[in-house]
Amino acid sequence: MNRYPLWKYLLVLITLVLGVVYSLPNLFGESPAVQVSTAKSSAKLDPALLGQVEDILKQEKITYEAVFLDTNGVKVRFENADTQINAKDVLQGKLGKDYVVALNLISRSPSWLRSIGALPMYLGLDLRGGVHFLLQVDMKAALDKAAERYVGDFRSALRKERVAYMGVSRDGQAVQVRFSSAAELEKGKKILNKEYPDLTFRDIDSGNDKLLIATLNLQAQKRIQEFALKQNIQTLHNRVNELGVAEPIIQQQGLDRIVIQLPGVQDTAKAKEILGRTATLEIRMVDEEKSDMTTLDKASKGQVPFGDEYYVERNGQPILVKKNVVLTGDYITDAGPGLDQQNGESVVHVTLDARGARIFKQATKENVGKRMAILLIEKGQAEVITAPVIREEIGGGRVQISGMANVQEATDVSLLLRAGALAAPMDIIEERTVGPSMGEENIKRGWHSTLWGFAAIAVFMIIYYMLFGSVSVLALGVNLLLLTAVLSLLQATLTLPGLAAIALTLGMAIDANVLINERIREELRNGNTPQAAIHAGYDRAFDTILDSNVTTMIAGLALFMFGSGPVKGFAVVHVLGILTSMFSAVVVSRALVNLIYGYRRKISKLSIG
């Protein structure tokens, strides 16, 4: 009657073993560490860098626990924070500006646990320490940037339809087109109105000139601002990966603000440097009329001709590039590395959107035989990566960028272009740093709260229900073990509200065992035999346990769906705790009781108080 089949015992045993294995990484804690990642696309992230870092640390006689290379960079683990800070300063000085050296925390888990996917659960900012930023997106700049794009688009559209105009300029968030006659104005207005339905056009008479003024309508302004916010969030996600943050929080707050939380990051300055990083593309024409050696020599000494900028190509050749931008990275829809079929060089294949393809086609058509410079702008610094001669008109929206040093650089440049630049500038309006010591204090308090709560429940259950109370306490311990394992396996983020949810889960989980024990007592008072009382107690209490847990889970799911931040963290642990408590309270405790009483033929009394 009270015997499980062998497979159920094996199920409980396997679950316990897995629970122990996947909970184990949380006992090892974290070590102070330094992470070295690339600051420029031309810098390499390979085993040679790993050897270079090791050599520097050995030369400076800095002891470290471990050093390894992963997708985010080279990570070095140290015994204490003092050694970590010293190593950071030394590495930054030796490696130079091509690399970002940031302080971090990494797990001490042994490699055999990591190899089977057993990782510690992520800790939130309030438990692990880290940095918190609140950023304000400059929505006016986003609209200005959109208006600036329309200036070039209007020129291309009017030239294509052979409409005579005197000039196109931007005035704030409006674009002005000057015509010499009303007839040309009407013709241009009809064309632009058809191609750009998001704009509102009005014409005014300004003396001899006829002005057509285009402004964004309210729907278009709202769409541009929403896009700028989403684009910035996506770009920030791509950049945060460089800091090696396990579970960053990057989310919208209000209409124009973004919250960023980076648990485990101790170096606020480096975090700000990475978040502010830009990487975009600009295509400009080379000023070949002023590219004689005398002018170039003067330009190298600071006497740059008006309307030009002075650069040095990768092959060391000086070059004058016009300030006027033909095309920007805003028109890029995709970028990927590849090889030139003719000479086997590493290249980047760039795909432009429809508008960008049209602009590029027109620019190459008008400048056949001239050189076009492709600039990569990163961290505010522009670099001419290639300046090829335009052999023919290029259409179709597919552009090949040569001049890559190797496959790795082509891959890096592709990633940067896909990640994109910020759609609108942002300002940090709030900045907070939570130290690791404060996080440790919060963990201690949460741990002590859970421990004392568990101890109080255990004392009560053992005194009140005796042996069955001891079984309930063991089942409660299994519940805590399984909850920790599931959180670690799912790589959920544990926050201070999550610790509160664990304490609440323990209190709710014991309720199921109380229902079972009271039901068994009731069956004994009704005159049933001990074996029958055990069977009836578990079977008849199950429906009540299921109903109460399902209703509680519905509340937890509602918190997860409609809550945010700490509320979601609480809800995740709460819902997972309900699932593990159902298993431990019903299956595990029943298995223990079956092992104690199920194989006895004659039982005169149960130890249930």
Coordinates of C-alpha atoms in Angstrom, one line a residue:
M1 CA 0.0 0.0 0.0
N2 CA 2.7 2.5 1.0
R3 CA 5.5 1.4 -1.3
Y4 CA 6.8 3.3 -4.3
P5 CA 7.9 1.4 -7.4
L6 CA 11.7 1.4 -8.0
W7 CA 11.5 4.0 -10.7
K8 CA 10.0 6.6 -8.3
Y9 CA 12.8 6.1 -5.8
L10 CA 15.3 6.4 -8.6
L11 CA 13.6 9.6 -9.7
V12 CA 13.9 11.1 -6.2
L13 CA 17.6 10.0 -5.9
I14 CA 18.6 11.4 -9.4
T15 CA 16.8 14.7 -8.6
L16 CA 18.7 15.0 -5.3
V17 CA 22.0 14.3 -7.0
L18 CA 21.3 16.8 -9.7
G19 CA 20.2 19.3 -7.0
V20 CA 23.5 18.9 -5.1
V21 CA 25.6 19.2 -8.3
Y22 CA 23.9 22.3 -9.7
S23 CA 23.7 24.0 -6.3
L24 CA 27.4 23.4 -5.5
P25 CA 28.8 26.3 -7.6
N26 CA 27.1 28.8 -5.3
L27 CA 29.3 27.7 -2.4
F28 CA 32.6 28.7 -4.1
G29 CA 31.9 32.5 -4.2
E30 CA 33.6 35.0 -6.5
S31 CA 37.1 36.4 -6.9
P32 CA 38.3 39.9 -7.8
A33 CA 39.3 39.8 -11.4
V34 CA 40.6 42.0 -14.3
Q35 CA 39.1 41.7 -17.8
V36 CA 41.1 42.8 -20.8
S37 CA 39.0 43.5 -24.0
T38 CA 39.7 45.4 -27.2
A39 CA 39.0 49.1 -27.4
K40 CA 39.4 49.3 -31.2
S41 CA 38.4 47.0 -34.0
S42 CA 42.0 46.8 -35.2
A43 CA 43.2 45.4 -31.9
K44 CA 43.3 41.6 -31.7
L45 CA 41.6 39.3 -29.2
D46 CA 43.5 36.0 -29.5
P47 CA 45.8 33.6 -27.6
A48 CA 48.7 36.0 -28.2
L49 CA 47.0 38.6 -26.1
L50 CA 46.6 35.9 -23.3
G51 CA 50.4 35.2 -23.4
Q52 CA 51.1 39.0 -23.4
V53 CA 49.0 39.5 -20.3
E54 CA 50.7 36.6 -18.6
D55 CA 54.2 37.9 -19.4
I56 CA 53.3 41.4 -18.1
L57 CA 52.1 39.9 -14.8
K58 CA 55.2 37.7 -14.4
Q59 CA 57.5 40.6 -15.2
E60 CA 55.9 42.8 -12.6
K61 CA 55.8 39.8 -10.1
I62 CA 52.0 40.1 -9.6
T63 CA 50.6 36.8 -8.4
Y64 CA 47.3 35.6 -9.8
E65 CA 45.1 32.5 -9.3
A66 CA 44.1 31.8 -12.9
V67 CA 44.1 33.4 -16.4
F68 CA 42.0 32.4 -19.3
L69 CA 40.5 33.6 -22.6
D70 CA 36.8 33.7 -23.4
T71 CA 34.5 35.5 -25.9
N72 CA 34.6 38.7 -23.9
G73 CA 38.4 38.9 -23.5
V74 CA 41.2 37.8 -21.2
K75 CA 40.2 37.3 -17.6
V76 CA 42.7 37.2 -14.7
R77 CA 41.5 36.1 -11.2
F78 CA 43.3 37.4 -8.1
E79 CA 43.2 36.5 -4.4
N80 CA 42.3 40.0 -3.1
A81 CA 41.1 43.4 -4.3
D82 CA 44.5 45.1 -3.7
T83 CA 46.3 42.9 -6.1
Q84 CA 43.4 43.3 -8.6
I85 CA 43.7 47.1 -8.6
N86 CA 47.5 47.0 -8.9
A87 CA 47.3 44.6 -11.8
K88 CA 44.7 46.7 -13.5
D89 CA 46.9 49.8 -13.4
V90 CA 49.9 47.9 -14.6
L91 CA 48.1 46.2 -17.5
Q92 CA 46.5 49.4 -18.7
G93 CA 49.9 51.1 -18.7
K94 CA 51.6 48.3 -20.6
L95 CA 48.9 47.5 -23.1
G96 CA 48.0 51.0 -24.1
K97 CA 44.8 52.6 -25.4
D98 CA 44.0 49.8 -27.8
Y99 CA 42.7 47.7 -24.9
V100 CA 40.1 48.2 -22.2
V101 CA 41.2 46.9 -18.7
A102 CA 38.2 46.8 -16.4
L103 CA 37.7 45.5 -12.8
N104 CA 35.2 42.6 -12.5
L105 CA 34.2 39.6 -10.4
I106 CA 34.2 36.0 -11.6
S107 CA 33.2 32.7 -10.1
R108 CA 35.7 30.4 -8.3
S109 CA 33.8 27.3 -9.5
P110 CA 36.1 24.5 -10.6
S111 CA 36.4 23.8 -14.3
W112 CA 34.7 20.3 -14.1
L113 CA 31.5 22.0 -12.8
R114 CA 31.6 24.6 -15.6
S115 CA 32.1 21.9 -18.2
I116 CA 28.7 20.3 -17.3
G117 CA 26.9 23.7 -17.2
A118 CA 26.9 24.0 -13.5
L119 CA 27.2 27.7 -12.8
P120 CA 26.3 29.9 -9.9
M121 CA 23.1 31.8 -10.0
Y122 CA 23.4 35.4 -11.1
L123 CA 23.3 38.0 -8.3
G124 CA 21.6 41.3 -8.8
L125 CA 23.1 44.7 -8.1
D126 CA 22.0 44.8 -4.5
L127 CA 23.7 41.5 -3.7
R128 CA 26.8 41.5 -5.9
G129 CA 27.6 45.2 -6.0
G130 CA 28.0 47.1 -9.3
V131 CA 27.1 50.3 -11.0
H132 CA 23.7 51.9 -11.8
F133 CA 23.2 54.6 -14.5
L134 CA 20.1 56.5 -15.4
L135 CA 20.5 58.0 -18.9
Q136 CA 18.5 60.8 -20.6
V137 CA 18.1 60.5 -24.3
D138 CA 18.4 63.8 -26.2
M139 CA 15.2 63.6 -28.3
K140 CA 15.8 67.0 -29.9
A141 CA 19.1 65.8 -31.3
A142 CA 17.3 62.7 -32.7
L143 CA 14.9 65.0 -34.6
D144 CA 17.8 67.2 -35.7
K145 CA 19.6 64.2 -37.0
A146 CA 16.6 63.1 -39.0
A147 CA 16.2 66.5 -40.5
E148 CA 19.9 66.5 -41.5
R149 CA 19.4 63.3 -43.4
Y150 CA 16.5 64.8 -45.3
V151 CA 18.8 67.6 -46.6
G152 CA 20.9 65.1 -48.7
D153 CA 17.8 63.1 -49.6
F154 CA 16.0 66.2 -51.0
R155 CA 19.0 67.1 -53.2
S156 CA 19.2 63.5 -54.6
A157 CA 15.4 63.4 -55.3
L158 CA 15.3 66.8 -57.0
R159 CA 18.4 66.0 -59.1
K160 CA 16.9 62.7 -60.2
E161 CA 13.7 64.4 -61.4
R162 CA 15.7 67.3 -63.0
V163 CA 14.0 70.0 -60.9
A164 CA 16.0 73.2 -60.7
Y165 CA 16.5 74.5 -57.1
M166 CA 18.9 77.1 -55.6
G167 CA 19.8 75.3 -52.4
V168 CA 18.7 73.0 -49.6
S169 CA 19.5 73.8 -45.9
R170 CA 18.3 72.9 -42.4
D171 CA 16.8 75.4 -40.0
G172 CA 16.4 73.6 -36.7
Q173 CA 14.1 70.7 -37.3
A174 CA 12.8 72.1 -40.6
V175 CA 14.4 71.7 -44.1
Q176 CA 14.2 74.7 -46.5
V177 CA 14.4 74.3 -50.2
R178 CA 14.9 77.6 -52.2
F179 CA 13.5 77.9 -55.8
S180 CA 13.8 80.7 -58.3
S181 CA 10.2 80.3 -59.6
A182 CA 6.8 79.3 -58.3
A183 CA 6.5 76.7 -61.1
E184 CA 9.7 74.9 -60.1
L185 CA 8.5 75.1 -56.4
E186 CA 5.2 73.4 -57.3
K187 CA 7.0 70.7 -59.3
G188 CA 9.5 70.0 -56.4
K189 CA 6.7 70.1 -53.8
K190 CA 4.7 67.5 -55.7
I191 CA 7.7 65.2 -56.0
L192 CA 8.8 65.5 -52.4
N193 CA 5.3 65.2 -51.1
K194 CA 4.9 61.9 -52.9
E195 CA 8.3 60.5 -51.7
Y196 CA 8.1 61.7 -48.1
P197 CA 4.6 61.3 -46.8
D198 CA 5.8 61.8 -43.2
L199 CA 6.6 65.4 -43.9
T200 CA 4.4 68.5 -43.9
F201 CA 5.2 71.0 -46.6
R202 CA 4.3 74.7 -46.8
D203 CA 5.6 77.3 -49.2
I204 CA 6.3 81.0 -48.5
D205 CA 7.4 83.9 -50.7
S206 CA 10.7 85.4 -49.5
G207 CA 11.4 88.3 -51.9
N208 CA 12.9 87.0 -55.1
D209 CA 13.2 83.4 -53.7
K210 CA 10.4 80.9 -53.3
L211 CA 10.9 78.8 -50.1
L212 CA 9.5 75.3 -49.6
I213 CA 9.7 74.4 -45.9
A214 CA 9.3 70.7 -44.8
T215 CA 8.7 69.7 -41.2
L216 CA 8.0 66.4 -39.5
N217 CA 4.4 65.7 -38.6
L218 CA 3.6 64.6 -35.0
Q219 CA 3.3 60.9 -35.9
A220 CA 6.7 60.9 -37.6
Q221 CA 8.3 62.8 -34.7
K222 CA 6.9 60.2 -32.2
R223 CA 8.1 57.3 -34.4
I224 CA 11.6 58.8 -34.7
Q225 CA 11.8 59.3 -30.9
E226 CA 10.6 55.8 -30.2
F227 CA 13.1 54.3 -32.7
A228 CA 15.9 56.4 -31.2
L229 CA 15.1 55.0 -27.7
K230 CA 14.9 51.4 -29.0
Q231 CA 18.1 51.7 -31.1
N232 CA 20.0 53.1 -28.1
I233 CA 18.9 50.3 -25.9
Q234 CA 19.9 47.7 -28.5
T235 CA 23.3 49.4 -29.1
L236 CA 23.9 49.6 -25.3
H237 CA 23.2 45.8 -25.1
N238 CA 25.8 45.2 -27.7
R239 CA 28.4 47.3 -25.9
V240 CA 27.7 45.9 -22.4
N241 CA 28.9 42.5 -23.7
E242 CA 32.4 43.9 -23.7
L243 CA 32.3 44.3 -20.0
G244 CA 31.6 40.6 -19.5
V245 CA 28.5 41.4 -17.3
A246 CA 26.5 38.2 -16.8
E247 CA 23.0 39.6 -16.4
P248 CA 22.8 43.3 -17.2
I249 CA 19.6 45.2 -16.8
I250 CA 19.0 47.7 -19.7
Q251 CA 15.4 48.9 -19.9
Q252 CA 13.3 51.9 -20.8
Q253 CA 12.1 54.2 -18.0
G254 CA 9.5 56.7 -19.0
L255 CA 9.4 58.3 -22.4
D256 CA 13.1 59.3 -22.8
R257 CA 15.2 57.5 -20.1
I258 CA 17.1 54.3 -20.0
V259 CA 18.1 52.4 -16.8
I260 CA 21.4 50.4 -16.9
Q261 CA 22.5 48.1 -14.0
L262 CA 25.7 46.3 -14.3
P263 CA 26.1 43.8 -11.4
G264 CA 29.7 42.9 -10.6
V265 CA 31.3 45.8 -12.4
Q266 CA 33.4 47.8 -10.1
D267 CA 35.1 50.2 -12.5
T268 CA 32.6 53.0 -13.1
A269 CA 34.9 55.0 -15.4
K270 CA 35.5 52.0 -17.7
A271 CA 31.8 51.3 -17.8
K272 CA 31.0 54.8 -18.9
E273 CA 33.8 54.6 -21.5
I274 CA 32.3 51.5 -23.0
L275 CA 28.7 52.8 -22.9
G276 CA 29.7 56.0 -24.7
R277 CA 31.6 54.2 -27.4
T278 CA 30.6 54.9 -31.0
A279 CA 31.3 53.0 -34.1
T280 CA 29.8 54.1 -37.4
L281 CA 30.8 54.6 -41.0
E282 CA 31.1 57.7 -43.2
I283 CA 31.6 57.8 -46.9
R284 CA 33.2 61.0 -48.3
M285 CA 35.0 62.1 -51.4
V286 CA 38.8 62.7 -51.5
D287 CA 39.7 66.2 -52.4
E288 CA 42.0 65.4 -55.3
E289 CA 42.3 69.0 -56.5
K290 CA 44.3 69.9 -53.4
S291 CA 46.2 66.7 -53.0
D292 CA 49.5 67.9 -54.3
M293 CA 52.6 67.3 -52.0
T294 CA 52.9 70.9 -51.0
T295 CA 49.4 71.2 -49.8
L296 CA 49.6 67.8 -48.0
D297 CA 52.8 68.8 -46.3
K298 CA 51.2 72.0 -45.0
A299 CA 48.1 70.1 -44.0
S300 CA 50.2 67.7 -41.9
K301 CA 51.5 70.8 -40.0
G302 CA 48.0 72.0 -39.3
Q303 CA 47.3 74.2 -42.3
V304 CA 44.3 72.2 -43.6
P305 CA 42.4 73.8 -46.6
F306 CA 38.9 75.0 -45.9
G307 CA 36.2 72.3 -46.2
D308 CA 38.8 69.5 -45.9
E309 CA 40.1 67.2 -43.2
Y310 CA 43.6 65.7 -43.0
Y311 CA 44.1 61.9 -42.4
V312 CA 46.8 59.3 -42.9
E313 CA 45.8 56.1 -44.6
R314 CA 46.8 52.7 -43.2
N315 CA 49.6 52.4 -45.7
G316 CA 51.1 55.7 -44.3
Q317 CA 50.0 57.9 -47.2
P318 CA 48.5 61.3 -46.3
I319 CA 45.1 62.2 -47.7
L320 CA 42.7 65.2 -47.7
V321 CA 39.1 64.2 -47.4
K322 CA 36.1 66.6 -47.9
K323 CA 34.1 67.4 -44.8
N324 CA 30.8 66.9 -46.8
V325 CA 29.4 63.4 -45.9
V326 CA 28.0 61.5 -48.9
L327 CA 26.6 58.6 -46.8
T328 CA 26.6 57.6 -43.2
G329 CA 26.2 54.3 -41.3
D330 CA 22.6 55.1 -40.6
Y331 CA 21.7 53.6 -43.9
I332 CA 23.4 50.3 -43.2
T333 CA 21.0 47.3 -42.7
D334 CA 23.6 44.5 -42.5
A335 CA 27.3 44.0 -42.5
G336 CA 29.4 40.8 -42.7
P337 CA 33.0 39.7 -43.2
G338 CA 34.1 38.0 -46.4
L339 CA 36.9 37.5 -48.9
D340 CA 37.6 39.3 -52.2
Q341 CA 37.3 36.7 -54.9
Q342 CA 40.0 38.3 -57.1
N343 CA 42.9 38.8 -54.6
G344 CA 41.8 36.9 -51.5
E345 CA 41.9 40.0 -49.3
S346 CA 39.6 40.3 -46.2
V347 CA 36.7 42.6 -46.9
V348 CA 33.4 43.7 -45.3
H349 CA 30.2 43.3 -47.2
V350 CA 27.8 46.1 -46.4
T351 CA 24.1 46.2 -47.3
L352 CA 22.3 49.5 -47.6
D353 CA 18.6 50.3 -47.3
A354 CA 16.7 51.6 -50.3
R355 CA 17.4 55.2 -49.7
G356 CA 21.1 54.6 -49.0
A357 CA 21.4 52.5 -52.2
R358 CA 19.9 55.4 -54.2
I359 CA 22.3 58.0 -52.7
F360 CA 25.3 55.7 -53.2
K361 CA 24.4 55.0 -56.8
Q362 CA 24.0 58.7 -57.5
A363 CA 27.3 59.5 -55.8
T364 CA 29.3 56.9 -57.7
K365 CA 27.7 57.9 -61.0
E366 CA 28.7 61.5 -60.6
N367 CA 32.3 60.7 -59.5
V368 CA 33.6 58.0 -61.8
G369 CA 37.4 58.1 -61.9
K370 CA 37.6 59.8 -58.5
R371 CA 38.6 58.4 -55.1
M372 CA 36.0 57.8 -52.4
A373 CA 37.2 57.5 -48.7
I374 CA 35.5 55.2 -46.3
L375 CA 36.0 56.3 -42.7
L376 CA 35.4 54.2 -39.6
I377 CA 34.6 56.5 -36.6
E378 CA 35.1 54.9 -33.3
K379 CA 35.3 56.5 -29.8
G380 CA 35.2 59.9 -31.5
Q381 CA 38.3 59.1 -33.7
A382 CA 38.0 58.8 -37.4
E383 CA 40.3 56.5 -39.5
V384 CA 40.4 56.1 -43.2
I385 CA 40.3 52.4 -43.7
T386 CA 40.3 52.5 -47.5
A387 CA 40.1 55.1 -50.3
P388 CA 39.4 53.2 -53.6
V389 CA 39.0 54.8 -57.1
I390 CA 35.4 54.6 -58.3
R391 CA 35.6 52.6 -61.6
E392 CA 31.9 52.6 -62.4
E393 CA 28.4 53.4 -61.1
I394 CA 27.5 51.0 -58.2
G395 CA 23.9 50.2 -57.7
G396 CA 21.9 47.5 -55.9
G397 CA 22.8 48.6 -52.4
R398 CA 25.7 46.2 -51.9
V399 CA 29.0 47.8 -51.0
Q400 CA 32.4 46.0 -50.5
I401 CA 34.9 47.6 -48.1
S402 CA 38.5 46.5 -48.7
G403 CA 41.6 47.5 -46.7
M404 CA 41.0 45.1 -43.8
A405 CA 44.3 43.8 -42.2
N406 CA 43.0 40.3 -41.6
V407 CA 39.8 38.2 -41.2
Q408 CA 39.6 39.1 -37.5
E409 CA 39.5 42.8 -38.2
A410 CA 36.8 42.3 -41.0
T411 CA 34.7 40.4 -38.4
D412 CA 35.2 43.1 -35.8
V413 CA 34.3 45.9 -38.1
S414 CA 31.2 44.0 -39.2
L415 CA 30.1 43.6 -35.6
L416 CA 30.7 47.2 -34.8
L417 CA 28.7 48.4 -37.9
R418 CA 25.9 46.0 -37.0
A419 CA 25.9 47.2 -33.4
G420 CA 25.7 50.7 -34.7
A421 CA 26.1 54.1 -33.2
L422 CA 23.7 55.7 -30.8
A423 CA 20.7 57.0 -32.6
A424 CA 20.7 60.0 -30.3
P425 CA 23.2 61.3 -27.7
M426 CA 22.6 60.6 -24.0
D427 CA 23.5 62.2 -20.7
I428 CA 24.0 60.4 -17.4
I429 CA 21.7 62.1 -15.0
E430 CA 22.0 59.6 -12.1
E431 CA 25.0 57.4 -11.2
R432 CA 25.3 55.0 -8.2
T433 CA 27.9 52.5 -7.2
V434 CA 27.1 49.6 -4.9
G435 CA 30.3 48.3 -3.3
P436 CA 30.9 44.5 -3.0
S437 CA 31.1 44.8 0.8
M438 CA 27.5 46.2 0.8
G439 CA 26.4 43.3 -1.4
E440 CA 28.1 40.8 0.9
E441 CA 26.3 42.4 3.9
N442 CA 22.9 42.1 2.1
I443 CA 23.7 38.4 1.3
K444 CA 24.6 37.7 4.9
R445 CA 21.4 39.3 6.2
G446 CA 19.3 37.4 3.6
W447 CA 21.0 34.2 4.5
H448 CA 20.6 34.6 8.2
S449 CA 16.9 35.5 7.8
T450 CA 16.4 32.3 5.7
L451 CA 18.5 30.2 8.2
W452 CA 16.7 31.4 11.3
G453 CA 13.3 31.0 9.6
F454 CA 14.2 27.4 8.6
A455 CA 15.5 26.6 12.1
A456 CA 12.3 28.0 13.8
I457 CA 10.1 25.9 11.4
A458 CA 12.3 22.8 12.0
V459 CA 12.0 23.1 15.8
F460 CA 8.3 23.5 15.7
M461 CA 7.7 20.7 13.3
I462 CA 9.9 18.2 15.1
I463 CA 8.3 19.0 18.5
Y464 CA 4.8 19.0 17.2
Y465 CA 4.9 16.1 14.7
M466 CA 7.9 14.1 16.0
L467 CA 9.2 11.7 13.3
F468 CA 6.8 13.0 10.7
G469 CA 7.9 16.5 11.5
S470 CA 11.5 15.4 11.0
V471 CA 10.5 14.0 7.5
S472 CA 8.8 17.4 6.8
V473 CA 12.0 19.2 7.7
L474 CA 14.1 17.0 5.4
A475 CA 11.6 17.6 2.6
L476 CA 11.9 21.3 3.3
G477 CA 15.7 21.1 3.0
V478 CA 15.3 19.3 -0.3
N479 CA 13.0 22.1 -1.5
L480 CA 15.6 24.7 -0.7
L481 CA 18.3 22.6 -2.4
L482 CA 16.1 22.1 -5.6
L483 CA 15.1 25.8 -5.7
T484 CA 18.8 26.9 -5.5
A485 CA 19.7 24.3 -8.3
V486 CA 16.8 25.5 -10.6
L487 CA 17.8 29.1 -10.2
S488 CA 21.4 28.3 -11.0
L489 CA 20.5 26.1 -13.9
L490 CA 18.2 28.7 -15.4
Q491 CA 20.8 31.4 -14.7
A492 CA 18.1 33.5 -13.1
T493 CA 19.1 36.7 -11.3
L494 CA 18.7 36.6 -7.5
T495 CA 18.1 40.0 -5.9
L496 CA 17.2 41.1 -2.3
P497 CA 13.4 40.6 -3.1
G498 CA 14.3 37.2 -4.4
L499 CA 15.9 36.3 -1.1
A500 CA 12.6 37.4 0.5
A501 CA 10.7 35.2 -1.9
I502 CA 12.9 32.2 -0.8
A503 CA 12.1 32.9 2.9
L504 CA 8.4 33.1 2.0
T505 CA 8.6 29.9 -0.1
L506 CA 9.9 28.0 3.0
G507 CA 6.9 29.2 5.1
M508 CA 4.5 28.2 2.3
A509 CA 6.2 24.9 1.5
I510 CA 5.8 23.6 5.1
D511 CA 2.1 24.3 4.9
A512 CA 1.6 21.4 2.5
N513 CA 3.3 19.0 5.1
V514 CA 1.1 20.4 7.9
L515 CA -2.0 19.6 5.8
I516 CA -0.7 16.0 5.2
N517 CA 0.3 15.4 8.8
E518 CA -3.1 16.7 10.1
R519 CA -4.9 14.5 7.6
I520 CA -3.0 11.5 8.8
R521 CA -3.9 12.4 12.4
E522 CA -7.5 12.7 11.5
E523 CA -7.5 9.3 9.8
L524 CA -6.0 7.7 12.9
R525 CA -8.7 9.3 15.1
N526 CA -11.3 7.8 12.8
G527 CA -10.0 4.4 13.6
N528 CA -8.0 3.6 10.4
T529 CA -4.9 1.5 10.6
P530 CA -1.5 3.3 10.5
Q531 CA -0.8 2.2 6.9
A532 CA -4.3 3.2 5.7
A533 CA -4.0 6.5 7.5
I534 CA -0.7 7.3 5.7
H535 CA -2.2 6.4 2.3
A536 CA -5.4 8.4 2.9
G537 CA -3.5 11.3 4.4
Y538 CA -1.3 11.8 1.3
D539 CA -4.1 11.1 -1.2
R540 CA -6.8 13.2 0.3
A541 CA -4.5 16.2 1.2
F542 CA -3.2 16.4 -2.4
D543 CA -6.3 18.1 -3.9
T544 CA -6.2 20.8 -1.2
I545 CA -2.4 21.3 -1.7
L546 CA -2.8 21.5 -5.4
D547 CA -5.7 24.1 -5.2
S548 CA -3.8 26.4 -2.8
N549 CA -0.5 26.3 -4.8
V550 CA -2.2 26.9 -8.1
T551 CA -4.0 30.0 -6.8
T552 CA -0.8 31.3 -5.3
M553 CA 1.1 30.6 -8.6
I554 CA -1.6 32.6 -10.5
A555 CA -0.8 35.6 -8.2
G556 CA 3.0 35.0 -8.8
L557 CA 2.5 34.9 -12.6
A558 CA 0.5 38.1 -12.5
L559 CA 3.3 39.8 -10.6
F560 CA 5.8 38.6 -13.2
M561 CA 3.6 39.8 -16.2
F562 CA 2.7 43.2 -14.9
G563 CA 5.6 44.0 -12.5
S564 CA 9.0 45.3 -13.3
G565 CA 12.5 45.2 -11.7
P566 CA 12.5 43.9 -8.1
V567 CA 8.8 42.8 -8.4
K568 CA 9.7 40.5 -11.3
G569 CA 12.7 39.1 -9.4
F570 CA 10.4 38.3 -6.5
A571 CA 7.8 36.7 -8.8
V572 CA 10.4 34.4 -10.5
V573 CA 11.7 32.9 -7.3
H574 CA 8.2 32.7 -5.9
V575 CA 6.8 30.7 -8.8
L576 CA 9.8 28.4 -9.0
G577 CA 9.5 27.9 -5.2
I578 CA 5.9 26.7 -5.6
L579 CA 6.9 24.1 -8.2
T580 CA 9.8 22.7 -6.1
S581 CA 7.7 22.7 -2.9
M582 CA 5.0 20.7 -4.6
F583 CA 7.6 18.0 -5.6
S584 CA 9.4 18.0 -2.2
A585 CA 6.3 18.1 0.0
V586 CA 4.4 15.4 -1.8
V587 CA 6.9 13.1 -3.6
V588 CA 10.0 13.4 -1.5
S589 CA 8.3 13.3 1.9
R590 CA 6.1 10.4 0.7
A591 CA 9.3 8.5 -0.4
L592 CA 10.9 9.0 3.0
V593 CA 7.7 7.9 4.9
N594 CA 7.4 4.8 2.6
L595 CA 11.1 3.9 3.4
I596 CA 10.4 4.2 7.1
Y597 CA 6.9 2.6 7.4
G598 CA 6.1 1.0 4.0
Y599 CA 8.0 -2.2 4.5
R600 CA 6.7 -2.9 8.0
R601 CA 4.0 -5.6 8.2
K602 CA 2.7 -4.6 11.7
I603 CA 2.6 -1.0 12.9
S604 CA 0.8 -0.3 16.1
K605 CA 1.5 3.4 16.3
L606 CA 2.8 6.3 14.2
S607 CA 5.3 8.9 15.5
I608 CA 3.2 11.9 14.6
G609 CA 2.5 13.5 18.0

